[in-house]
């Protein structure tokens, strides 16, 4: 959406509530929808984008609501001062919760949020300062220059503007280097780590951002209702917000609003009609919502928005800016990467028994061997994904044993993966831009405030250059999922190059490529080698690797069985035996 | 009539075809082999024949169309697969793994199951020594023996083996291949998928060469063994 | 300061409650290991069984039977979309025939007033089938989905079932008759009969489960499915059948727990949720895979809860549930991985 569209939305939020003849009840429903949609927007970032599920958003909303309620009643502070307090309180609580919870993976995290939700609920219901089960009443309404916004239509304007603001900042955040990092958490975490993304930071960012939006919604809620009690901040409410995101389509920003509208309206209709059907005193809407959630997951796991909306046009990026400054390549012929007696066991299985070799700057070294020889494990050892049981990894003479993939990336290693790990929700060029993560500096706050545009332009110019080099310039705006597997591997090379490395580890880059594509890839690798890049190549296509490599290291049973020039290696009896097998 | 007759099998993964229009047949009582380099689609082909992954094409087994049956129903009919990943029950004992191999004969008495177990132990004496050990603590070769033993406990009509030599020391590979040869004498048909081309061709009657998801060569194993193109496939063309 | 007798009473209370959490933890571990579903509605099964047991007065038919038959019908319709021939027959038998048979038996037996043990059996019979029916409706169609999606579906099922609970049982709580009024005195320890029943039944259930897993082929098939799904399919085990069996066992265990807890405390339609969550805390300590660890942790949760209730009753739940967080943390630190999550 263009800035003009956002302005139009804001104008709509200001004007719509005053439409003559609009029943006030509808306005109050709209207020509910707006507040819910803000929380659901946070869930889009947390669940849809970053792949983490939280049942605790209602409880985090309570933090914001209680913060402003206590300050404006007990201490008589202006509700406007309650806003930073509410945001701050939810931020601090989220940081604390995140610090102990976010290391959890997948369903453990979701269970953790259930535990938080139940704990916070009982805390709200039992703390004297929060009014225990009765809560806090007599909260003042918002006021502007002495005008108290008691009219629900005035509140609707504030809430509407708040929602537009929340969606705008979310859009900004998602379109930044941090947005790419968060998207990578879903399905591309290992790849993101290999270009230096600190996964923990990205997870925390998503969690805190969603919590702050929930706190913001809580602040709006407290001054709209002018009373708070624990009920709307319990687990059931938390489930409802998640339902909104799932129904609308958790991966899509408009889905949050769509989901909020549907759930609030259906809830309202159910509360009107169900008592007539099943008698009073029965909260049958929970039955309907529970079933709806289950059925949604079975019938439309991606939510309604993708079904309703046309397939959105891929984001297009301007690539005319100056690219990022080039990184300096170490001197040709110097020692780049050294493996010294590396060993790695998995349980009783020895994947790598003893691996030693040296890779020089400006050299292309082929690592070959039959299936199961330990090549992929070796790659993981060299790039910090797996730690060796024995032995050392040295990079430019520096001992890097035990370093994380992020540290390896910082020191100039970049790699591709045997099973291409592209982020499916990003376009091709955005996947390549993810590679520049360490070369950018914009903070999440800068991203939200749109202060990162100049840097972003340079990042995309850089990504475009690398794509061009790899021959995929015309696919820049395609979705990563549309590519053939062979092309996905090439995008991985472009992503690795975008990190500005001096050592490149490539895991079967030629697999799945057609003949002409292989030749183009070979030309690219020769050019990189001429520039001084150190390249380690695992490859099964013998013709490809034999014609390209300066030297070969042949592995079998986790050890090096031969090493030398390609023409010598292919005559080596041990190598022939390893590949074709002995006759039983 | 062939025991297994798979026609025009295709497997697509994320829009990319891993196997494209492959037809393959196994006669009753023979060993047939599929050879080819890494990534040629061998494992996907077996998974498709076993119903583990969705695929197109028609799979006839013993004259019946089993294309739409789930894996367990194919097992019921006498098809068995020893996958490359072995898929043992790691925290169960060797004996329990073997016992579960006979799951499709669960209606039979315990005595018959014990007989089957003795046969498996005779075939792989190492397993008898390890009977009460957990499968997860076995060495690579023993795991392969257990995986084969477990599959044989179901008394399959066709045994499909995916890279039985993978990652194993040459001496153990020799033992495994000897065992496969004895299976034929017992009337079990075998489909052997191997990258160890020489051993596979020496053992089988018919063979197919799989490259980039398609069969590029097929025919008599002895003839293929002499074919220059097979060598090139593995070590690259000479320059 | 608390004196020894208070201390002993608290520990004893904790162990008795902990035993029930242990049963639930076993059910949860079982269901998760076989189907990867975190079975949140286990709590509803507990409260429905407790309320059904407490409501048996020798005259009225248990109202929960309407729910069992209703869910059966839904499960039938859900399954009939796909099933044909023999499979449809089996489906009809299990989803329509079985609940109808249970109803007929219960309606015949209730007026006989056969006593407390028979009442317990009736309550278990009425409620346990809810678990496999839920599996057919909510979880089997999602068998290939991620753990996270299954968890969200599970929360949805919990919500729906608890709403139905209110409809069926009303908002009032109930307390069941104790199985025995006897009191066993051993020095400073005074064990009421119900506590002995709980401990004995827990022990019996655990031994029964152990024997089932250890000595029967069906038990071994369940374990095999839990260890390696693909391996299980390759030996001919139908994994959806295994899932159904796991849910059956979980339903039975949860219903037994409900009947056991009914005389100990007043149970409301939604009270099982918190009880179930405590079972979770324990199950998670066991990493959702280890039965012995989970059972031990359940006892610890019971004792923690009973001390928390004594020292700071208002914050009892906060203490117990906040207690799960360090446990989760410990679990995830023990298993460090950078695997991609989907």
Short mmCIF file of N, CA and C in Angstrom, two decimals, chain A residues 348-349 370-372 375 420 424 481 483-485 488 540 542-543 546-547 557 570 575-576 579-584, chain B residues 13-14 16 38 84 140 143 163 166-170 174 177 195-199 202 231 234-239:
data_model
loop_
_atom_site.label_atom_id
_atom_site.label_comp_id
_atom_site.label_asym_id
_atom_site.label_seq_id
_atom_site.Cartn_x
_atom_site.Cartn_y
_atom_site.Cartn_z
N UNK A 348 26.29 -44.04 18.48
CA UNK A 348 27.34 -45.02 18.19
C UNK A 348 27.92 -44.86 16.80
N UNK A 349 27.31 -44.00 15.98
CA UNK A 349 27.75 -43.88 14.59
C UNK A 349 28.81 -42.80 14.44
N UNK A 370 31.32 -41.24 -1.82
CA UNK A 370 29.99 -41.81 -2.00
C UNK A 370 29.03 -41.36 -0.90
N UNK A 371 27.77 -41.62 -1.15
CA UNK A 371 26.71 -41.30 -0.20
C UNK A 371 27.06 -41.88 1.18
N UNK A 372 26.87 -41.10 2.22
CA UNK A 372 27.12 -41.62 3.56
C UNK A 372 28.57 -41.54 3.97
N UNK A 375 30.22 -36.26 4.09
CA UNK A 375 30.49 -34.94 3.51
C UNK A 375 29.61 -33.85 4.12
N UNK A 420 18.01 -26.99 -0.38
CA UNK A 420 17.94 -25.54 -0.37
C UNK A 420 17.00 -25.05 0.72
N UNK A 424 10.26 -19.22 2.37
CA UNK A 424 9.20 -19.31 1.38
C UNK A 424 8.36 -18.05 1.28
N UNK A 481 9.19 -20.04 -3.76
CA UNK A 481 8.62 -21.37 -3.94
C UNK A 481 8.38 -21.71 -5.40
N UNK A 483 10.44 -21.45 -7.81
CA UNK A 483 11.65 -21.85 -8.51
C UNK A 483 11.84 -23.36 -8.52
N UNK A 484 12.49 -23.84 -9.58
CA UNK A 484 12.91 -25.24 -9.60
C UNK A 484 13.99 -25.43 -8.55
N UNK A 485 14.15 -26.67 -8.10
CA UNK A 485 15.12 -26.93 -7.03
C UNK A 485 16.51 -26.46 -7.41
N UNK A 488 16.77 -22.86 -6.97
CA UNK A 488 16.81 -22.50 -5.55
C UNK A 488 18.23 -22.60 -5.01
N UNK A 540 28.31 -34.20 -6.57
CA UNK A 540 28.20 -35.57 -7.04
C UNK A 540 28.39 -35.69 -8.54
N UNK A 542 30.43 -35.76 -11.24
CA UNK A 542 31.89 -35.90 -11.35
C UNK A 542 32.45 -35.06 -12.48
N UNK A 543 31.72 -35.04 -13.59
CA UNK A 543 32.23 -34.30 -14.72
C UNK A 543 32.41 -32.84 -14.33
N UNK A 546 35.30 -32.49 -11.61
CA UNK A 546 36.62 -32.83 -12.15
C UNK A 546 37.15 -31.72 -13.04
N UNK A 547 36.23 -31.10 -13.78
CA UNK A 547 36.67 -30.08 -14.73
C UNK A 547 36.96 -28.76 -14.02
N UNK A 557 33.77 -43.50 4.54
CA UNK A 557 33.69 -43.87 5.95
C UNK A 557 34.23 -42.79 6.87
N UNK A 570 41.04 -39.72 -10.07
CA UNK A 570 40.07 -40.61 -10.72
C UNK A 570 40.70 -41.92 -11.19
N UNK A 575 39.65 -44.99 -4.85
CA UNK A 575 38.51 -44.14 -5.21
C UNK A 575 37.53 -44.93 -6.08
N UNK A 576 38.09 -45.66 -7.04
CA UNK A 576 37.23 -46.45 -7.92
C UNK A 576 36.43 -47.46 -7.11
N UNK A 579 33.59 -45.82 -5.21
CA UNK A 579 32.46 -45.37 -6.01
C UNK A 579 31.69 -46.50 -6.67
N UNK A 580 32.43 -47.39 -7.33
CA UNK A 580 31.72 -48.45 -8.04
C UNK A 580 31.47 -49.66 -7.16
N UNK A 581 32.20 -49.75 -6.06
CA UNK A 581 32.01 -50.86 -5.14
C UNK A 581 32.80 -52.08 -5.60
N UNK A 582 33.14 -52.93 -4.63
CA UNK A 582 33.79 -54.17 -5.01
C UNK A 582 32.71 -55.17 -5.38
N UNK A 583 33.12 -56.23 -6.07
CA UNK A 583 32.15 -57.28 -6.39
C UNK A 583 32.06 -58.21 -5.19
N UNK A 584 30.84 -58.45 -4.76
CA UNK A 584 30.66 -59.27 -3.55
C UNK A 584 31.02 -60.71 -3.83
N UNK B 13 8.01 -33.18 -5.91
CA UNK B 13 8.24 -32.60 -4.60
C UNK B 13 8.38 -31.10 -4.79
N UNK B 14 7.47 -30.35 -4.19
CA UNK B 14 7.47 -28.89 -4.31
C UNK B 14 7.57 -28.46 -5.77
N UNK B 16 8.88 -29.87 -8.16
CA UNK B 16 10.02 -30.41 -8.89
C UNK B 16 9.88 -31.92 -8.97
N UNK B 38 23.92 -40.86 -6.66
CA UNK B 38 23.18 -40.13 -5.66
C UNK B 38 22.22 -39.11 -6.25
N UNK B 84 16.54 -46.86 3.42
CA UNK B 84 17.91 -46.41 3.63
C UNK B 84 18.12 -45.97 5.07
N UNK B 140 26.37 -50.12 12.72
CA UNK B 140 25.71 -49.90 11.45
C UNK B 140 25.34 -51.19 10.73
N UNK B 143 22.52 -52.98 12.43
CA UNK B 143 21.24 -52.32 12.16
C UNK B 143 20.67 -52.76 10.82
N UNK B 163 19.69 -49.30 -0.74
CA UNK B 163 21.09 -49.10 -0.39
C UNK B 163 21.51 -49.92 0.83
N UNK B 166 24.97 -49.09 2.29
CA UNK B 166 25.31 -47.71 2.60
C UNK B 166 26.06 -47.57 3.92
N UNK B 167 27.24 -47.00 3.83
CA UNK B 167 28.01 -46.70 5.03
C UNK B 167 28.56 -47.92 5.76
N UNK B 168 28.52 -49.08 5.12
CA UNK B 168 28.99 -50.28 5.82
C UNK B 168 30.38 -50.69 5.32
N UNK B 169 31.16 -51.31 6.20
CA UNK B 169 32.50 -51.75 5.83
C UNK B 169 32.40 -52.90 4.82
N UNK B 170 33.39 -53.03 3.93
CA UNK B 170 33.33 -54.00 2.83
C UNK B 170 33.02 -55.43 3.27
N UNK B 174 29.79 -57.63 2.05
CA UNK B 174 29.86 -58.94 1.41
C UNK B 174 28.86 -59.91 2.06
N UNK B 177 25.26 -59.04 1.03
CA UNK B 177 24.95 -59.47 -0.34
C UNK B 177 24.83 -60.99 -0.43
N UNK B 195 23.89 -48.00 -4.91
CA UNK B 195 24.89 -47.25 -5.68
C UNK B 195 26.13 -48.09 -5.89
N UNK B 196 26.27 -49.16 -5.11
CA UNK B 196 27.35 -50.11 -5.33
C UNK B 196 27.01 -50.91 -6.58
N UNK B 197 27.32 -50.31 -7.73
CA UNK B 197 26.82 -50.83 -9.00
C UNK B 197 27.34 -52.24 -9.31
N UNK B 198 28.61 -52.46 -9.06
CA UNK B 198 29.19 -53.76 -9.45
C UNK B 198 28.52 -54.90 -8.70
N UNK B 199 28.38 -54.73 -7.37
CA UNK B 199 27.78 -55.79 -6.59
C UNK B 199 26.33 -56.01 -7.00
N UNK B 202 26.16 -57.80 -10.30
CA UNK B 202 26.59 -59.19 -10.21
C UNK B 202 25.49 -60.07 -9.62
N UNK B 231 30.20 -46.92 -16.05
CA UNK B 231 31.39 -46.40 -15.38
C UNK B 231 31.41 -44.88 -15.44
N UNK B 234 29.40 -42.90 -12.98
CA UNK B 234 29.87 -42.77 -11.61
C UNK B 234 31.11 -41.90 -11.47
N UNK B 235 32.00 -41.97 -12.43
CA UNK B 235 33.27 -41.27 -12.27
C UNK B 235 33.47 -40.14 -13.27
N UNK B 236 32.46 -39.85 -14.05
CA UNK B 236 32.58 -38.74 -14.99
C UNK B 236 33.28 -39.18 -16.25
N UNK B 237 32.98 -38.49 -17.35
CA UNK B 237 33.60 -38.85 -18.61
C UNK B 237 35.07 -38.46 -18.59
N UNK B 238 35.90 -39.23 -19.33
CA UNK B 238 37.32 -38.93 -19.37
C UNK B 238 37.55 -37.66 -20.18
N UNK B 239 38.56 -36.93 -19.82
CA UNK B 239 38.86 -35.73 -20.58
C UNK B 239 40.11 -35.93 -21.39
#
